[in-house]
XYZ file of C-alpha atoms in Angstrom:
697
model
C -7.019 -37.228 -47.311
C -7.418 -37.244 -43.636
C -8.494 -40.483 -42.156
C -11.536 -40.692 -39.729
C -9.221 -41.453 -36.914
C -7.381 -38.142 -37.619
C -10.423 -36.089 -37.969
C -11.800 -37.414 -34.555
C -8.549 -36.784 -32.832
C -8.826 -33.150 -34.095
C -12.358 -32.748 -32.830
C -11.508 -34.217 -29.490
C -8.697 -31.733 -29.157
C -10.927 -28.926 -29.790
C -13.365 -30.270 -27.240
C -10.857 -30.454 -24.623
C -9.823 -26.745 -25.130
C -11.235 -24.192 -22.682
C -14.273 -22.395 -23.485
C -13.666 -19.261 -25.542
C -15.038 -16.099 -23.900
C -15.957 -12.674 -25.524
C -13.689 -9.705 -24.616
C -13.897 -8.103 -21.090
C -15.784 -5.087 -22.570
C -18.306 -7.454 -24.360
C -18.872 -9.411 -21.031
C -19.827 -6.060 -19.232
C -22.013 -4.901 -21.946
C -23.985 -8.018 -22.099
C -24.410 -8.073 -18.265
C -25.654 -4.550 -18.398
C -27.945 -5.190 -21.358
C -29.519 -7.969 -19.334
C -29.921 -5.592 -16.286
C -27.892 -7.739 -13.816
C -25.778 -6.231 -11.334
C -22.060 -7.701 -10.863
C -23.216 -8.589 -7.091
C -26.151 -10.582 -8.378
C -23.906 -12.384 -11.170
C -21.327 -13.118 -8.408
C -24.201 -14.711 -6.267
C -25.334 -16.772 -9.152
C -21.683 -18.098 -9.854
C -20.933 -18.576 -6.181
C -17.993 -16.088 -6.328
C -17.152 -12.674 -5.186
C -18.308 -9.432 -6.706
C -14.454 -8.481 -7.088
C -13.913 -11.433 -9.205
C -16.640 -10.576 -11.536
C -15.077 -7.030 -11.791
C -11.868 -8.675 -12.650
C -13.295 -10.751 -15.420
C -14.904 -7.598 -16.909
C -11.903 -5.417 -16.518
C -9.669 -8.223 -17.957
C -7.820 -8.473 -15.047
C -8.137 -12.210 -14.553
C -10.213 -15.108 -16.207
C -12.730 -17.402 -14.504
C -11.514 -21.177 -13.794
C -13.598 -24.349 -14.062
C -16.318 -25.073 -13.111
C -17.436 -21.410 -13.360
C -15.796 -21.004 -16.731
C -18.185 -23.135 -18.517
C -21.217 -21.887 -16.538
C -20.009 -18.211 -17.370
C -19.703 -18.941 -20.989
C -23.187 -20.491 -21.100
C -24.591 -17.414 -19.660
C -22.884 -15.234 -21.931
C -23.829 -17.131 -24.975
C -27.476 -16.785 -23.850
C -27.145 -13.002 -23.401
C -25.464 -12.677 -26.679
C -28.482 -14.296 -28.404
C -30.923 -11.988 -26.690
C -28.845 -8.799 -26.875
C -26.578 -8.708 -29.926
C -24.225 -5.900 -30.562
C -25.618 -3.211 -32.693
C -24.741 -3.263 -36.300
C -21.512 -1.512 -36.996
C -20.478 -1.514 -33.398
C -17.150 -3.206 -32.787
C -15.716 -4.619 -29.495
C -11.969 -4.398 -29.427
C -10.364 -7.541 -28.321
C -7.793 -6.656 -25.764
C -4.168 -7.738 -26.512
C -3.076 -10.428 -24.216
C -0.923 -9.318 -21.350
C 2.555 -10.668 -21.381
C 4.993 -10.051 -18.699
C 8.248 -8.805 -20.300
C 11.173 -10.727 -19.147
C 13.550 -8.274 -17.439
C 16.897 -7.522 -18.959
C 19.922 -8.379 -17.105
C 21.205 -5.470 -14.872
C 24.682 -3.967 -15.784
C 27.167 -4.406 -13.023
C 28.468 -0.944 -11.836
C 29.916 0.443 -8.633
C 26.492 1.715 -7.532
C 24.416 -1.016 -9.194
C 20.992 -1.891 -8.291
C 19.583 -5.013 -6.692
C 20.195 -8.399 -8.304
C 18.634 -8.382 -11.788
C 15.083 -9.534 -11.593
C 14.677 -12.431 -13.722
C 18.228 -13.274 -13.567
C 17.276 -16.731 -12.064
C 14.094 -18.432 -12.703
C 11.165 -17.191 -14.736
C 8.889 -14.126 -14.651
C 6.173 -14.815 -12.453
C 2.642 -15.183 -14.058
C 0.610 -11.980 -14.401
C -3.042 -12.347 -13.721
C -4.127 -8.870 -14.519
C -3.185 -6.266 -17.197
C -2.011 -2.869 -16.321
C -5.428 -0.979 -15.823
C -6.569 2.023 -14.014
C -8.121 1.697 -10.535
C -11.996 1.721 -10.496
C -11.741 4.877 -8.683
C -10.686 7.216 -11.821
C -8.646 10.380 -11.222
C -9.708 13.606 -12.674
C -6.633 14.156 -14.341
C -4.100 11.706 -15.314
C -0.373 12.496 -15.634
C 1.675 10.730 -18.220
C 2.556 7.220 -17.067
C 6.408 6.926 -16.297
C 8.681 5.164 -18.640
C 8.815 1.662 -17.569
C 12.441 0.500 -16.628
C 13.056 -2.886 -18.369
C 14.697 -4.268 -15.355
C 11.656 -3.530 -13.078
C 8.697 -4.109 -15.435
C 6.284 -4.615 -12.569
C 6.850 -1.323 -10.534
C 8.336 -0.502 -7.221
C 6.372 -2.593 -4.812
C 3.596 -5.233 -4.337
C 1.014 -6.022 -1.623
C 1.098 -9.577 -0.783
C -2.352 -11.247 0.449
C -2.719 -14.595 2.023
C -3.810 -16.332 -1.085
C -0.370 -15.780 -3.002
C -1.492 -12.847 -4.919
C 0.890 -9.913 -5.061
C -0.864 -6.819 -5.982
C 1.328 -4.246 -8.039
C 0.891 -0.838 -9.617
C -1.407 -0.355 -12.447
C -3.694 -3.309 -11.499
C -1.117 -5.985 -12.078
C -1.365 -9.095 -9.930
C 1.604 -11.657 -9.632
C 1.466 -15.202 -8.418
C 3.942 -15.535 -5.373
C 4.485 -19.108 -4.458
C 6.627 -18.223 -1.426
C 5.617 -20.132 1.935
C 8.555 -18.680 3.996
C 10.290 -15.219 4.317
C 13.468 -16.478 2.772
C 11.423 -17.878 -0.210
C 9.630 -14.562 -0.523
C 13.041 -12.647 -0.459
C 14.256 -15.088 -3.207
C 11.174 -14.616 -5.243
C 11.318 -10.863 -4.938
C 14.803 -10.509 -6.110
C 14.949 -13.308 -8.734
C 11.689 -13.392 -10.279
C 9.237 -10.617 -9.380
C 10.369 -7.918 -11.499
C 9.890 -5.332 -8.672
C 12.237 -2.370 -8.076
C 12.753 1.468 -9.052
C 15.412 2.959 -10.751
C 17.622 5.759 -9.173
C 16.640 9.182 -8.752
C 20.023 10.661 -9.384
C 22.746 9.411 -11.785
C 25.142 8.935 -8.895
C 22.501 7.289 -6.673
C 21.460 3.813 -6.144
C 18.236 1.990 -7.375
C 15.428 1.525 -4.953
C 15.070 -1.836 -3.173
C 11.825 -3.573 -3.904
C 9.228 -3.337 -1.170
C 6.782 -6.302 -0.265
C 3.748 -5.015 1.872
C 2.309 -7.874 3.796
C -1.254 -8.002 4.679
C -2.413 -9.709 8.097
C -3.200 -12.992 6.150
C 0.025 -13.064 4.174
C 2.052 -12.481 7.565
C 0.298 -15.384 9.221
C 0.988 -17.552 6.113
C 4.580 -16.736 6.297
C 4.842 -17.721 10.065
C 4.508 -14.327 11.446
C 2.378 -13.228 14.293
C -0.730 -11.079 13.170
C 0.054 -8.633 15.858
C 3.271 -8.316 17.948
C 3.193 -8.114 21.875
C 3.633 -4.562 23.089
C 2.553 -3.218 19.816
C 1.481 0.080 21.601
C 5.355 0.923 21.757
C 5.825 1.121 18.048
C 9.553 2.322 18.454
C 10.672 -0.912 20.013
C 8.478 -3.149 18.106
C 10.388 -6.336 16.731
C 10.458 -9.971 16.798
C 12.650 -11.705 19.463
C 15.925 -13.008 18.160
C 14.762 -16.669 18.902
C 11.580 -16.271 16.680
C 11.546 -19.229 14.152
C 11.237 -16.801 11.243
C 14.357 -14.868 12.405
C 15.965 -18.140 12.598
C 14.805 -19.177 9.092
C 16.461 -15.818 7.701
C 19.708 -16.421 9.300
C 19.842 -20.035 8.168
C 19.149 -19.168 4.527
C 22.187 -16.593 4.851
C 20.225 -13.585 4.873
C 20.655 -10.750 7.396
C 18.491 -8.126 9.180
C 19.661 -4.612 9.908
C 20.220 -3.509 13.601
C 16.405 -2.520 13.829
C 15.697 -6.287 13.642
C 12.279 -7.706 12.242
C 9.898 -4.934 12.973
C 7.050 -3.204 10.936
C 9.588 -2.154 8.437
C 12.092 -4.948 8.157
C 15.192 -4.819 5.616
C 16.571 -8.277 4.520
C 19.773 -8.449 2.688
C 22.949 -9.954 1.678
C 26.398 -8.403 1.287
C 26.433 -6.617 -2.376
C 28.043 -8.931 -5.050
C 29.608 -7.560 -8.024
C 28.203 -4.147 -7.392
C 24.735 -5.625 -7.300
C 22.558 -4.836 -4.143
C 20.567 -7.861 -2.772
C 17.968 -6.294 -0.350
C 14.291 -6.505 -0.085
C 12.153 -4.279 2.256
C 9.075 -5.843 3.920
C 6.186 -3.722 5.574
C 3.707 -5.473 7.823
C 0.446 -3.836 7.829
C -1.099 -5.327 10.794
C 2.127 -4.177 12.695
C 1.077 -0.490 12.221
C 3.815 -0.230 9.197
C 1.499 2.430 7.826
C 0.718 5.303 10.393
C -3.006 6.352 10.072
C -2.085 9.881 10.641
C 0.035 9.821 7.470
C -1.744 7.364 5.348
C -5.492 7.744 6.485
C -7.678 4.878 5.758
C -5.281 2.986 3.666
C -4.870 -0.105 5.861
C -8.637 -0.532 5.643
C -8.381 -0.804 1.641
C -8.284 -3.924 -0.406
C -4.678 -4.919 -1.498
C -5.215 -3.486 -4.934
C -6.087 -0.115 -3.389
C -3.133 -0.103 -1.049
C -0.821 -1.047 -3.860
C -2.376 1.789 -6.088
C -1.820 4.398 -3.152
C 1.637 3.303 -2.283
C 2.696 3.030 -5.964
C 1.570 6.651 -6.829
C 3.666 7.736 -3.698
C 6.678 5.694 -4.894
C 6.576 7.013 -8.274
C 6.165 10.710 -7.412
C 8.120 10.611 -4.152
C 10.169 7.767 -3.409
C 9.696 3.850 -2.452
C 8.413 4.132 1.207
C 11.321 3.028 3.299
C 9.669 3.369 6.724
C 7.586 6.058 8.279
C 6.954 9.177 6.042
C 9.396 11.065 8.182
C 12.159 8.435 7.189
C 11.093 8.582 3.525
C 11.527 12.389 3.528
C 15.061 12.047 4.934
C 15.909 9.163 2.500
C 14.620 11.339 -0.309
C 17.162 14.134 0.375
C 19.934 11.550 0.019
C 18.493 9.916 -2.864
C 18.345 13.188 -4.855
C 21.720 14.446 -3.462
C 23.861 11.221 -3.276
C 26.900 11.761 -1.035
C 29.503 10.075 -3.453
C 30.155 9.652 -7.142
C 32.732 7.861 -9.182
C 35.817 9.943 -9.751
C 39.161 9.020 -11.350
C 42.242 8.872 -9.279
C 44.912 11.044 -11.071
C 47.727 8.962 -9.798
C 46.468 5.484 -10.820
C 43.732 6.184 -13.173
C 41.352 4.065 -11.495
C 37.627 5.015 -10.658
C 37.183 5.475 -7.022
C 34.377 6.584 -4.776
C 34.619 10.578 -4.053
C 32.652 13.353 -2.731
C 29.705 14.454 -4.743
C 29.554 18.432 -4.843
C 26.465 19.712 -3.321
C 25.670 16.925 -0.998
C 26.283 16.604 2.658
C 28.866 13.956 2.122
C 29.209 10.644 4.030
C 30.566 11.798 7.466
C 28.390 13.159 10.257
C 29.105 16.840 11.354
C 28.848 18.274 14.775
C 26.794 21.415 14.950
C 28.088 24.664 16.754
C 26.928 24.860 20.269
C 24.052 26.982 20.005
C 22.513 24.930 16.985
C 22.698 21.750 19.176
C 20.189 20.490 21.703
C 20.938 20.526 25.579
C 21.821 16.844 25.656
C 24.055 17.044 22.673
C 27.718 15.864 23.582
C 29.029 19.200 22.030
C 26.999 21.093 24.669
C 27.439 18.692 27.606
C 31.334 18.282 27.105
C 32.062 21.999 26.532
C 29.861 23.264 29.456
C 28.230 25.582 26.882
C 25.953 28.101 28.602
C 25.626 30.658 25.694
C 22.045 29.888 24.766
C 20.523 28.126 21.848
C 18.632 28.715 18.540
C 15.010 29.082 19.143
C 13.671 28.740 15.563
C 10.341 27.221 15.771
C 7.098 27.630 14.049
C 4.484 30.172 15.566
C 2.320 29.563 18.527
C 0.812 32.905 19.133
C -2.508 34.235 20.456
C -3.136 38.106 20.280
C -3.870 39.376 23.818
C -7.522 39.962 24.350
C -7.169 43.566 25.438
C -5.837 44.353 21.941
C -9.174 43.126 20.262
C -11.273 46.061 19.318
C -15.171 46.425 19.496
C -15.412 46.320 15.771
C -13.521 43.110 15.595
C -15.409 41.612 18.413
C -18.898 42.210 16.475
C -17.613 40.539 13.204
C -19.711 37.314 12.876
C -16.868 34.983 12.027
C -13.346 33.756 12.575
C -11.875 32.193 9.372
C -8.835 30.347 9.486
C -6.364 30.173 6.455
C -3.732 27.331 6.207
C -0.541 27.750 4.032
C 0.060 24.636 1.777
C 3.174 22.798 2.797
C 4.812 25.947 4.212
C 7.967 24.233 5.060
C 8.180 22.857 1.507
C 7.703 26.467 0.301
C 10.622 27.621 2.465
C 12.915 25.148 1.318
C 12.588 26.564 -2.302
C 16.228 28.161 -3.114
C 17.247 27.811 0.406
C 20.902 28.387 0.724
C 22.405 26.156 3.588
C 25.821 25.361 4.944
C 27.428 22.322 3.552
C 30.638 22.515 5.524
C 31.424 22.765 9.272
C 30.860 25.870 11.339
C 33.341 28.472 12.121
C 33.339 30.865 14.957
C 33.452 34.703 14.497
C 33.359 37.612 16.909
C 31.714 40.842 16.138
C 31.252 39.814 12.383
C 29.426 42.151 9.938
C 26.078 40.599 9.050
C 25.850 39.062 5.583
C 22.392 37.924 4.723
C 23.765 35.533 2.065
C 25.899 33.505 4.473
C 24.118 30.633 6.440
C 24.831 30.332 10.019
C 23.685 31.404 13.541
C 24.168 35.039 14.902
C 24.072 36.371 18.243
C 22.017 39.681 18.015
C 20.032 41.975 20.101
C 16.779 42.628 18.395
C 14.906 43.422 21.624
C 14.903 47.273 20.426
C 12.717 46.544 17.341
C 9.347 48.270 17.558
C 6.347 46.531 15.814
C 2.617 46.653 16.026
C 1.631 44.773 19.156
C -1.257 43.378 17.175
C 1.293 41.393 15.230
C 3.442 38.635 16.645
C 7.184 39.221 16.722
C 8.921 37.860 13.919
C 11.845 36.856 15.935
C 10.260 34.349 18.323
C 7.853 31.296 18.018
C 5.783 32.720 20.853
C 5.455 35.907 19.022
C 6.650 37.959 22.021
C 9.284 40.592 21.895
C 12.713 39.416 22.483
C 14.165 40.270 25.965
C 17.854 40.860 24.879
C 20.526 39.203 22.673
C 19.717 35.819 21.310
C 20.788 33.354 18.680
C 18.949 33.666 15.332
C 19.367 31.927 12.079
C 20.347 34.013 9.014
C 16.978 34.438 7.513
C 15.549 35.934 10.916
C 18.452 38.592 11.051
C 17.985 39.411 7.437
C 14.215 39.992 7.948
C 15.201 42.377 10.880
C 17.323 44.325 8.482
C 14.627 44.336 5.882
C 12.367 45.937 8.426
C 14.824 48.668 8.612
C 16.671 47.730 11.806
C 20.241 48.210 12.462
C 21.749 44.630 13.366
C 25.234 44.374 15.098
C 25.974 40.776 15.659
C 28.167 39.818 18.731
C 29.047 36.331 17.586
C 28.295 34.160 14.762
C 28.846 30.442 13.684
C 28.881 30.518 10.074
C 29.883 28.137 7.133
C 32.028 28.838 4.152
C 30.737 26.145 1.723
C 27.069 26.805 0.845
C 24.551 25.535 -1.529
C 20.797 24.914 -2.197
C 20.976 21.269 -0.986
C 17.172 20.913 -0.633
C 16.275 22.330 -4.193
C 15.648 18.921 -5.877
C 13.895 17.805 -2.629
C 11.575 20.735 -2.947
C 11.176 20.226 -6.564
C 10.111 16.566 -6.328
C 7.758 17.067 -3.409
C 6.319 20.162 -4.973
C 5.373 18.290 -8.126
C 3.946 15.331 -6.091
C 1.787 17.706 -4.106
C 0.334 19.754 -7.060
C -0.165 16.413 -9.235
C -1.979 14.677 -6.606
C -4.131 17.553 -5.906
C -4.811 17.750 -9.589
C -5.954 14.157 -9.241
C -8.430 15.303 -6.797
C -9.818 17.916 -9.092
C -7.825 20.861 -7.486
C -5.903 22.286 -10.420
C -4.212 25.732 -11.009
C -6.715 26.992 -13.505
C -9.579 27.315 -11.219
C -10.849 30.673 -9.855
C -10.658 31.278 -6.103
C -14.266 30.507 -5.632
C -14.006 27.286 -7.648
C -10.756 26.373 -5.740
C -12.456 26.541 -2.429
C -15.207 24.341 -3.779
C -12.900 21.791 -5.143
C -10.890 21.786 -1.799
C -14.172 20.976 0.043
C -15.102 17.931 -1.945
C -11.407 16.677 -2.613
C -11.225 13.962 0.098
C -14.566 12.308 -1.263
C -13.372 12.305 -4.727
C -10.949 9.642 -4.465
C -9.881 8.252 -1.003
C -6.703 6.756 -2.214
C -5.304 9.771 -3.884
C -6.456 11.786 -0.596
C -4.227 9.644 1.376
C -1.459 10.062 -0.903
C -1.856 13.790 -0.499
C -1.738 13.256 3.168
C 1.425 11.249 2.900
C 3.084 13.854 0.786
C 2.371 16.374 3.496
C 3.698 14.112 6.163
C 6.915 13.635 4.256
C 7.595 17.312 4.135
C 6.928 17.831 7.952
C 8.509 14.581 8.986
C 11.718 15.047 6.811
C 12.218 18.535 8.202
C 11.705 17.248 11.679
C 14.216 14.311 11.266
C 16.924 16.862 10.571
C 17.069 17.196 14.439
C 16.099 13.758 15.800
C 16.085 13.684 19.518
C 17.400 10.807 21.484
C 14.769 8.043 22.103
C 14.323 5.683 25.108
C 14.438 5.756 28.887
C 17.932 4.762 29.335
C 19.423 7.636 27.481
C 21.777 9.692 29.380
C 22.534 13.464 28.529
C 25.855 13.754 26.787
C 25.674 10.338 25.147
C 25.612 10.070 21.379
C 22.492 8.624 19.997
C 22.311 6.791 16.525
C 20.680 9.767 14.655
C 23.965 11.734 15.272
C 25.792 9.324 12.935
C 24.027 10.470 9.959
C 25.266 13.223 7.798
C 21.616 14.262 7.486
C 21.438 15.137 11.239
C 21.615 19.033 10.619
C 19.687 20.989 13.241
C 21.045 24.209 11.360
C 19.251 23.191 8.064
C 15.983 22.639 9.969
C 16.457 25.826 11.721
C 16.940 27.717 8.395
C 13.841 25.904 6.922
C 11.596 26.968 9.919
C 13.100 30.390 10.083
C 12.255 31.240 6.522
C 8.818 29.916 6.916
C 8.159 31.885 10.072
C 9.476 34.960 8.535
C 7.408 34.237 5.122
C 4.387 34.064 7.401
C 5.083 37.475 9.273
C 5.640 39.089 6.063
C 2.369 38.107 4.777
C 0.637 39.213 8.123
C 2.344 42.605 7.830
C 1.382 43.181 4.268
C -2.315 42.167 5.002
C -2.325 44.730 7.771
C -1.084 47.454 5.376
C -3.317 46.441 2.509
C -6.710 45.677 4.511
C -6.192 46.995 8.084
C -6.807 43.521 9.402
C -4.848 41.789 11.970
C -4.811 38.157 12.766
C -6.342 36.717 15.975
C -3.906 33.939 16.441
C -1.166 32.003 14.467
C -0.243 28.180 14.824
C 2.580 27.190 12.570
C 1.082 27.609 8.939
C -2.406 28.463 10.127
C -3.605 31.946 10.711
C -7.161 33.042 11.982
C -8.646 36.458 10.940
C -11.947 38.034 12.059
C -14.241 38.195 9.112
C -17.717 39.712 7.967
C -18.527 36.509 6.123
C -17.863 32.773 6.457
C -15.301 32.753 3.430
C -11.727 33.873 2.959
C -13.210 35.772 -0.328
C -14.753 38.063 2.311
C -11.626 39.690 3.523
C -8.805 38.811 1.392
C -7.396 41.794 -0.654
C -8.172 41.808 -4.429
C -7.504 44.570 -6.974
C -10.290 46.174 -8.953
C -9.580 43.661 -11.731
C -10.598 40.895 -9.491
C -6.896 39.507 -9.324
C -5.352 38.841 -5.633
C -3.121 41.815 -4.566
C 0.556 40.608 -4.225
C 2.315 40.183 -0.925
C -0.717 39.010 1.141
C -2.339 35.727 1.455
C -3.365 34.223 -1.747
C -5.648 31.235 -2.409
C -4.256 28.458 -4.654
C -3.021 24.587 -4.836
C 0.794 25.408 -4.956
C 2.935 25.321 -1.846
C 3.019 28.605 0.115
C -0.256 29.510 -1.162
C -3.299 29.233 1.043
C -6.586 27.247 1.528
C -9.512 27.358 3.992
C -8.647 25.567 7.240
C -12.176 26.236 9.059
C -14.694 28.602 9.988
C -16.131 29.265 13.480
C -18.022 31.919 15.239
C -16.321 34.814 16.332
C -17.575 34.537 19.776
C -16.232 31.011 19.952
C -12.642 32.504 19.045
C -12.872 35.302 21.602
C -13.851 32.781 24.183
C -10.790 30.630 23.495
C -8.547 33.438 23.605
C -9.877 34.591 26.958
C -9.051 31.099 28.273
C -5.663 31.407 26.910
C -6.233 28.825 24.164
C -5.258 29.191 20.585
C -8.163 29.170 18.133
C -5.940 28.312 15.246
C -5.346 24.828 16.823
C -9.138 24.073 16.906
C -10.380 26.201 13.885
C -10.898 23.159 11.804
C -13.311 21.585 14.360
C -11.098 18.677 15.323
C -8.344 17.817 17.661
C -5.286 19.748 18.093
C -3.211 20.554 15.038
C 0.170 18.976 15.047
C 3.132 21.212 14.782
C 5.122 21.234 11.601
C 8.564 19.560 11.737
C 8.154 17.837 14.910
């Protein structure tokens, strides 16, 4: 029989235990039954509304002295508002952060295995959806046991590291080197490779302004208006800390996007990427409104982008280019037939590891290939449309229509990248070659004799003006001339023997990201055209976080294509010098030209088919936006439909997929005519805001 002393000891142990709270769902039920708002409860307990939300979502638990007060309140409510008979309140399973498994060492191994040293950090929130529910949820991706906490985290000044799916980790780091060590050894952050021959994505830590200051970084940098050259000076204490701890910075130094690394050991990468929000790491044009969100919202938006596209590695343009390489790694392991050893070899279908000089007409005027050779033979001018129909070609009937309606093609460059054959080897020069539409390259052809309706832009020039004589064109432009019935006789050509659909996996991944994110905003493929227009009208209000992800996906497409021909930067650059971008295998102006050429040809084909099916001609075109005169304020008033109600093939069609159209804006017809008379492009301003950015630049 237990002694009195033993019984008292057991009772004392119970008294010392923390008060037991009901389940998060029951907490919310009791508060709502009492008619108390989360804000009022927060005021009573002297805490924040967000903390109350976290308690009711199971993301965190209150601490003393609030814990006892909260328990007393809940007990009082439970006595007044008992659960209805038969109702059960599910008790959530406790969240246990799985300890990551060791990473197998391979020649293309990932970062040092999270959890290899130290312990998994405390997880203070379970994986729950954001408070802004999406309209449609895709199946959650399988969790890689090496990266149980996702690809990234947003670190706040109180040491809370907000990850994907609502997880919050406790980060004890007080210096940048400690943060790097914690990220690699304990955080469980990272992402698996996108291709079996590729590399795992390095973990990303996004720093709020408060976190940056806590780590010894300035909240803002001097000269922050010049973002390209933004970085800490070499003698800054944090830079010295990094060096003293035997970590290294890339040549870009410690800027808005800083990569801190050590040489890989045993095939395992040791690299962490930092993004400093208050240093404008996230461009507002690509990530609208994200920097104003709470850390959890930022983590959610970036996490969705990381899972659907790639872990951000800089600007969306940089991420777009990096995605190409991640999906088409330049090397793979091959067996040396002489020794039997496994060595690094070329991965077929990729661009390889060595930079490739373009043909002179594919280069830019300052390129060494042009300057050193004295090339005077002209250049490719494959750019997006900037065309306005001459005012004297407007008819009275058109001028008396009440509206000008702008249509915008969804990610037109992405649609053009689908099944696009590009060159994978170096250019070879040919004289008077027969034209072959299946061979990618640059052709010197005279298309000035091609007669087209003057109410349409010429498909051969970005200005829409008729060519004046022989000029260099990409294969798709010449093939379209042939499609129109023209006899093409190239004078010269620079062609590539090895070809492939290099951009296909890039297209597929970004297309899925675009369509899935639109679906999260309520814009799905099963909508009628009228429903589609309504859903597009309210999409930005449905979920600002997902709207920002959609904007980032579109910017990734445009910026990635633009990076294929990145120009030199800086006032000190002199013509003929090589610039850093030329050392990348992905500096390929010919591939950029192929994408833009196909996009412009696709646009003209639709314009031509529209004129044949409806008798309508555009007022103006700017890149992927076209403006038509219309009897009503909707595209439904002039787009061609069959008697069955289905859209006629060949023209513009409404829908959420890349290459289909959406409403860009509506203005009075007199407004459009007035701009045209002033020499301005209505397509640039049809949305009602500032000028539209050209794709690819």
